C-alpha cells in the first residue's frame, strides 16, 4: 500500500480517485508500517521489511502515477491556453514547469480526446501515434492493446508497415544526400523524439515547410533557378558505387533523407 504524506488523493491512470491516509506529524512517525510506502517530496520511505509482492505493487502504482501525470499536465496546459490566452504562461512559470515539455504533452493530449485514450496503454504509446489520422490511431491502438505491445514493439510494427508500403512506390531518381555535423544530427533526432514522430518524417516535413516559405514570393523564373541549401548543409549527389570514403573522418556525417 502506498500513501502520500501530503494527504492528497491519488488517481491511477484509468482508475477512480482514492483517498490516502492523512499526513502524520513528523515527530510521531517512526517509519512506514509493514507493507506501506510513504511518498514525500524528496523520495520514498520504505519499510524495513517488505514482501516482494508489495514492492512490485508499489512499483506499478508509481508507474501509473508517472504515466498519468503526462496526460494531466497536457490537459492542464490545453485548458490554460484555451481559457487564459494572455496569462497561461505566467501560470507555467509560477508552477516551475518546462514549457517545451508541456507543449509536447499538450500536443498529444489534443490529438486524443479523453474518450479515445486507452487506459491499458501508456502515454508514450499514444505519443507514437499522435501524428497519424484518427482512423490510423484507433487501428494501431487496437492492435497494441490486443497484443499487449510495449512502446518499442508498437514503434517497430509501425515502421515495418511503412517500409512495406513504401517499397512499391520507391522513387526512380537517386536519393540525395545531406552532410551535416554529428552534433546537429543529434539535435535533430532529439527534436523529432520530443514531438513523438519518426526522424525522417520530421526532417521532410521541416524542409518542406521551409521550402514553401522560401518559394512563397518567388515568380516562375526564380522557382526554376537552383536555390542554395541552408547554411551549414552541403547537398551532394549520391556517391558512385565503389567510391572511397577516405578523408571523410572528422567531416560532416552523411544522412540519406527520403520522403
JSON list of C-alpha atoms in Angstrom, two decimals, residues 3-4 6-12 16-21 65 72:
[
{"chain": "A", "resi": 3, "resn": "UNK", "atom": "CA", "xyz": [0.35, 6.66, 0.88]},
{"chain": "A", "resi": 4, "resn": "UNK", "atom": "CA", "xyz": [1.26, 10.29, 0.37]},
{"chain": "A", "resi": 6, "resn": "UNK", "atom": "CA", "xyz": [0.87, 15.32, 1.88]},
{"chain": "A", "resi": 7, "resn": "UNK", "atom": "CA", "xyz": [-2.60, 13.87, 2.41]},
{"chain": "A", "resi": 8, "resn": "UNK", "atom": "CA", "xyz": [-3.73, 14.38, -1.20]},
{"chain": "A", "resi": 9, "resn": "UNK", "atom": "CA", "xyz": [-5.73, 12.00, -3.36]},
{"chain": "A", "resi": 10, "resn": "UNK", "atom": "CA", "xyz": [-4.16, 9.80, -6.00]},
{"chain": "A", "resi": 11, "resn": "UNK", "atom": "CA", "xyz": [-5.86, 8.85, -9.23]},
{"chain": "A", "resi": 12, "resn": "UNK", "atom": "CA", "xyz": [-4.14, 5.98, -11.05]},
{"chain": "A", "resi": 16, "resn": "UNK", "atom": "CA", "xyz": [-11.06, 6.39, -9.74]},
{"chain": "A", "resi": 17, "resn": "UNK", "atom": "CA", "xyz": [-9.76, 8.73, -7.06]},
{"chain": "A", "resi": 18, "resn": "UNK", "atom": "CA", "xyz": [-8.69, 7.03, -3.84]},
{"chain": "A", "resi": 19, "resn": "UNK", "atom": "CA", "xyz": [-8.37, 8.77, -0.50]},
{"chain": "A", "resi": 20, "resn": "UNK", "atom": "CA", "xyz": [-4.96, 8.31, 1.06]},
{"chain": "A", "resi": 21, "resn": "UNK", "atom": "CA", "xyz": [-4.12, 8.36, 4.76]},
{"chain": "A", "resi": 65, "resn": "UNK", "atom": "CA", "xyz": [1.21, 7.98, -11.46]},
{"chain": "A", "resi": 72, "resn": "UNK", "atom": "CA", "xyz": [-2.67, 15.53, -16.52]}
]
